[in-house]
XYZ file of C-alpha atoms in Angstrom:
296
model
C 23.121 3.730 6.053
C 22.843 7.240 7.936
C 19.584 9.036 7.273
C 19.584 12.573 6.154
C 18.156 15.521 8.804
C 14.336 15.328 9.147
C 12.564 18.890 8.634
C 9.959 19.422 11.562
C 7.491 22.530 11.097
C 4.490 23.046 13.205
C 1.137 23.218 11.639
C -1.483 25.744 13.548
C -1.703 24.789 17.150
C -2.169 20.782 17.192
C -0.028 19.680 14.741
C 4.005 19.081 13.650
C 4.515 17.917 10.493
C 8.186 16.003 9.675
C 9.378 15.690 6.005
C 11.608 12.674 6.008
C 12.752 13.160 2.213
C 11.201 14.696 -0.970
C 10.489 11.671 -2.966
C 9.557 8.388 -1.683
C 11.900 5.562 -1.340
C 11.966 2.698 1.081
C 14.518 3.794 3.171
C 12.478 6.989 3.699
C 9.726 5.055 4.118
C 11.758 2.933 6.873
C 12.720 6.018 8.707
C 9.283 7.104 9.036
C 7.816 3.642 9.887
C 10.417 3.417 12.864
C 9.907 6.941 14.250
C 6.270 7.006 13.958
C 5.980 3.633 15.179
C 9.047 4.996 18.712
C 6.651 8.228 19.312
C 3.561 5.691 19.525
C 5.415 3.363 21.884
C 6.526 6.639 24.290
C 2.618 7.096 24.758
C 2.921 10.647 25.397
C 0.517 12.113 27.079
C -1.483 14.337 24.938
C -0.346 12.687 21.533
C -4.063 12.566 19.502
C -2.919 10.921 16.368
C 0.070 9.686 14.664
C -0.482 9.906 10.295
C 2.671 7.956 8.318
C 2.785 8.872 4.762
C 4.700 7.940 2.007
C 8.121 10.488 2.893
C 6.625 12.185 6.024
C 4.372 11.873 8.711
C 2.055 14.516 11.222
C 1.199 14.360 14.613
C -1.573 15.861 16.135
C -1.670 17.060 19.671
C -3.061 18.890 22.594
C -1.202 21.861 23.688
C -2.566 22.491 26.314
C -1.728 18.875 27.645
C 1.833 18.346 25.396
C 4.090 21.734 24.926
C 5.522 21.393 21.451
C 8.514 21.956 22.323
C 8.913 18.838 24.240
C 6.918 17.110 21.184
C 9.485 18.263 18.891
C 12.459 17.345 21.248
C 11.303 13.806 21.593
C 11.554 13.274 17.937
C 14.485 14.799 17.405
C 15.878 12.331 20.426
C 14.584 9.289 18.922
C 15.205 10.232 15.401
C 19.151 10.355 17.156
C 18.278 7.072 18.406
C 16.900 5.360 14.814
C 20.216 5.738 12.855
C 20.707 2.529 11.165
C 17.724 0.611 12.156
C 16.973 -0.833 8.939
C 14.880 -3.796 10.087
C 11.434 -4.330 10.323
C 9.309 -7.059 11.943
C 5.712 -7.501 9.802
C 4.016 -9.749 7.960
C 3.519 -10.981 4.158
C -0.297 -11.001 2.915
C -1.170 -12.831 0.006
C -4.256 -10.680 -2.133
C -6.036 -12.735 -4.867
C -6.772 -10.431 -7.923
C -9.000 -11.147 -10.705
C -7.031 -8.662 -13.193
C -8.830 -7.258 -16.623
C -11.992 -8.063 -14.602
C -15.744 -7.508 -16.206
C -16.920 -4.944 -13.585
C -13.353 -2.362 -13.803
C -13.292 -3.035 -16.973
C -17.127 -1.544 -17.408
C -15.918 1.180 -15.367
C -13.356 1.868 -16.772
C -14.687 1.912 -20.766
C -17.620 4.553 -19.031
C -15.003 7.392 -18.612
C -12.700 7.000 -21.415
C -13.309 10.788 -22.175
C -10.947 11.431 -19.286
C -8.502 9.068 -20.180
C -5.450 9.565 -22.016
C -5.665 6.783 -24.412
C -9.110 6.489 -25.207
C -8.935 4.053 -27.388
C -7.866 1.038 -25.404
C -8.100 -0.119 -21.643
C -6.262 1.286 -18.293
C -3.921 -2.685 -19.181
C -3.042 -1.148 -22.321
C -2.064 2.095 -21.551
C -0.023 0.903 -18.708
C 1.471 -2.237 -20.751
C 2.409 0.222 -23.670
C 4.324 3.159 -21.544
C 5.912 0.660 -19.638
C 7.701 -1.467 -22.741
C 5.468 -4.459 -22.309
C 4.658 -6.068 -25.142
C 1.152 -6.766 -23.789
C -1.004 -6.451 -20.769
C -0.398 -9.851 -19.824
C 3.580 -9.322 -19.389
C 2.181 -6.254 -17.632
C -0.056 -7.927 -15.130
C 3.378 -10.708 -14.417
C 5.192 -8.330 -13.985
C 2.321 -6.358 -11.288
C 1.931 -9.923 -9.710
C 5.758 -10.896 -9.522
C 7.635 -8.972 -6.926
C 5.956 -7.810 -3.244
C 4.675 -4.766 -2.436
C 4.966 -2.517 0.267
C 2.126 -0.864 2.161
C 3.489 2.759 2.817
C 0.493 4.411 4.352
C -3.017 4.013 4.688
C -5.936 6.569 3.959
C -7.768 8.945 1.550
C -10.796 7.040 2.620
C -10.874 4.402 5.394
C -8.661 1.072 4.743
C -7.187 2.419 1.703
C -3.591 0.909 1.588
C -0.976 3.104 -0.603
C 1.813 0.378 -1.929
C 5.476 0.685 -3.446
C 6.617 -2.262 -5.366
C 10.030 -3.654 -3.868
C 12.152 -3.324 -7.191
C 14.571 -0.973 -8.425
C 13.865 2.380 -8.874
C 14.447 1.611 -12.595
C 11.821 -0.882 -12.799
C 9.315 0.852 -11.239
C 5.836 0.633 -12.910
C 4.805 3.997 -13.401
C 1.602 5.170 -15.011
C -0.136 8.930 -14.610
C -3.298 9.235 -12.804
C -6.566 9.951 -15.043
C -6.763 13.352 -16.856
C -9.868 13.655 -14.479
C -11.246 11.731 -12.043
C -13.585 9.256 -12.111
C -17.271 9.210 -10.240
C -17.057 5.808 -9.735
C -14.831 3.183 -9.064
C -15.710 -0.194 -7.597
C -15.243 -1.350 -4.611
C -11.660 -3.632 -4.199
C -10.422 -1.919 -7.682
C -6.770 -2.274 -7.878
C -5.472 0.828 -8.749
C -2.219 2.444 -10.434
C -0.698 5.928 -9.960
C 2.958 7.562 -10.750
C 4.660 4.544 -8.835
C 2.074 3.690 -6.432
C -0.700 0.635 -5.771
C -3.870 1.036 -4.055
C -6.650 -0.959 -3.236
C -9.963 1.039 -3.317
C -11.487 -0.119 -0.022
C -14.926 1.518 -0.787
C -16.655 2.469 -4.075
C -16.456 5.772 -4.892
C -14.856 8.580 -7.076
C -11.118 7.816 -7.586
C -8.888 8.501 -10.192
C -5.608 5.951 -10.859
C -6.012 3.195 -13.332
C -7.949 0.376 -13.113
C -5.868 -3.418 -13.536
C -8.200 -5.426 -11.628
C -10.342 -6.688 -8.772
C -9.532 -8.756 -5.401
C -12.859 -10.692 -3.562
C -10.577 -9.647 -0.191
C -12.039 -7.517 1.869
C -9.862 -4.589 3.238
C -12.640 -2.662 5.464
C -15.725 -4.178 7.045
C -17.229 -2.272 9.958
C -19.049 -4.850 10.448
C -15.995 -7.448 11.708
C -18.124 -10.208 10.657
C -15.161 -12.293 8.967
C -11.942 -13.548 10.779
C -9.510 -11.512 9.340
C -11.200 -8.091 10.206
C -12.536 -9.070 14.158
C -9.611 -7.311 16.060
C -9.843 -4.164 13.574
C -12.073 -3.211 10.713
C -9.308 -2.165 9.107
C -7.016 -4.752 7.578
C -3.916 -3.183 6.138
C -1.200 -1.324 8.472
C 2.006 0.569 7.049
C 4.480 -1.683 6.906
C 2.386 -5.056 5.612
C 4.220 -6.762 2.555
C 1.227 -7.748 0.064
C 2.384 -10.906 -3.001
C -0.611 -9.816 -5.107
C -1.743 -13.543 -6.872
C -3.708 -13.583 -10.056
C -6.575 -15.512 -10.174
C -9.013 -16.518 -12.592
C -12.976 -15.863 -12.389
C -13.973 -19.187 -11.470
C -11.499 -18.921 -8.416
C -12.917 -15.088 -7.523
C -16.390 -16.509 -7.581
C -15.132 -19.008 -4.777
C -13.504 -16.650 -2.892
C -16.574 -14.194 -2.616
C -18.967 -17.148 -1.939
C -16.404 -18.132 1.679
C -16.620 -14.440 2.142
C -20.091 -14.441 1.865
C -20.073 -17.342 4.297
C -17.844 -15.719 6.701
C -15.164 -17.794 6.096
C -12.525 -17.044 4.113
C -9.360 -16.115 5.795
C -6.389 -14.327 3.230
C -2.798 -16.444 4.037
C -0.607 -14.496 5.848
C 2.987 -15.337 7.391
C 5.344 -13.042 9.679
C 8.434 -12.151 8.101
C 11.402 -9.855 9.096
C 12.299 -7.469 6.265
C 16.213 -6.415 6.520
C 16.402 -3.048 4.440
C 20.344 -3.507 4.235
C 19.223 -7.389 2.547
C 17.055 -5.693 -0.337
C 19.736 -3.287 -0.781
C 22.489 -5.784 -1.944
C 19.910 -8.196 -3.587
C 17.016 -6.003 -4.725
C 15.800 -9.063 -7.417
C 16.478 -12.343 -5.213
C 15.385 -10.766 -1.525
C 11.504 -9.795 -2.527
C 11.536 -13.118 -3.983
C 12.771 -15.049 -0.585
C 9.999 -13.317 0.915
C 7.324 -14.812 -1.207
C 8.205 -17.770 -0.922
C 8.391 -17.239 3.109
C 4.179 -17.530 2.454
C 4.109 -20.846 1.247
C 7.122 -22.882 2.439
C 8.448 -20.315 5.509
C 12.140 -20.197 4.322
C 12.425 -16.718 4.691
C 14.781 -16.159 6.762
């Protein structure tokens, strides 16, 4: 499964920038997730940060410690060095989601002016251009495969995620006509083909399906989950989003409240080359892996 040439431009002084492909994919997203993931393990010397997005990633470094030129020579050796590495050693996160929730769903109905079909909810809209006969098919069909965390960012602990299907079945719904000013905090949101979970309130503008009582970011640390970093998610986490119903997210936020709620979480190894030639049954070996660990 050879990957295609990597284009490497340099950005200013401090940074190189490497487009992997021009549209996501998850072997894109492999190649970048290996590379980026090689250059951190070389700990060069004057490396500053290391950014993975969806179909490219940026380093930024010192020049006057790190001559591009050798910056741009090491990835070109290990990019050499990643052909076929298709596998991937992470972990599987279960997220409980209260979808068509009371508090998005406020939100939501507030800026229907800059919405595209005013007349109904974000569920809806997305249930409609999708083929579903209703939001309910719409939300099994959100909650039934894995996603993929592809990169993490626009504000802090903000997970970007692909859904492991077929390009064909992607869910695909168009951001806003304008952004929102507000968006609750642990929203989960919908835009082109990509998941999110807003970490933060704030302004945001992809659809709203639901809410999770998980926390994602907590500078604080004060639960178990979020002592070794206050940021939960890392590129490359596989998330099994599970519905839930109100009574269950009012549980979940009173142990989180308490300190003690914990999300379930198993290591897995995800084989690129296995979701290739099985791209229904090989998400769905994985989520089981959560519950009974056959997942190998």
């Amino acid at each position: 499964m050879a990957n295609n040439p990597i284009r490497y431009s340099f950005g200013g002084d401090e940074h190189l920038f490497a487009e992997i492909d021009q549209s996501m994919s998850l072997k894109a997203f492999f190649h970048g997730l290996t590379l980026t993931r090689a250059l951190e393990a070389c700990q060069l010397p004057g490396v500053l940060d290391i950014c993975l997005a969806n179909a490219s990633f940026q380093v930024r470094f010192n020049p006057d410690v790190l001559a591009p030129q050798t910056l741009l020579d090491t990835l070109q050796a290990l990019e050499a060095d990643s052909e076929g590495d298709t596998t991937l050693a992470t972990r599987i996160i279960e997220v409980p989601v209260l979808y068509n929730d009371p508090w998005t769903h406020e939100t939501l109905m507030r800026f229907r002016d800059r919405h595209q079909a005013p007349e109904g909810s974000d569920l809806d809209y997305a249930a409609q251009i999708n083929g579903y006969a209703d939001k309910d098919d719409f939300i099994a069909a959100h909650s039934g495969t894995p996603w993929f965390v592809s990169m993490v960012g626009f504000v802090a602990g903000l997970p970007f995620m692909y859904q492991m299907v077929e390009h064909d079945k992607q869910l695909q719904v168009p951001k806003y006509l304008r952004p929102r000013t507000d968006t609750p905090a642990l929203s989960l949101g919908h835009g082109g083909c990509f998941g999110c979970i807003y970490s933060v309130r704030g302004a945001g503008g992809y659809q709203l399906f639901g809410i999770t009582p998980m926390p994602i970011y907590d500078p604080t640390q004060h639960l178990p989950y979020l002592q070794s970093e206050m940021v939960f998610f890392k590129a490359g986490d596989i998330v099994q989003f599970r519905a839930i119903d109100h009574q269950t997210y009012d549980d979940i936020s009173e142990q989180v409240k308490k300190g003690m709620f914990s999300p379930r979480i198993r290591e897995v190894t995800f084989v690129l080359a296995d979701f290739v030639a099985d791209p229904q049954g090989y998400p769905q070996l994985l989520k089981r892996g959560l519950y009974d660990h056959q997942c190998d």
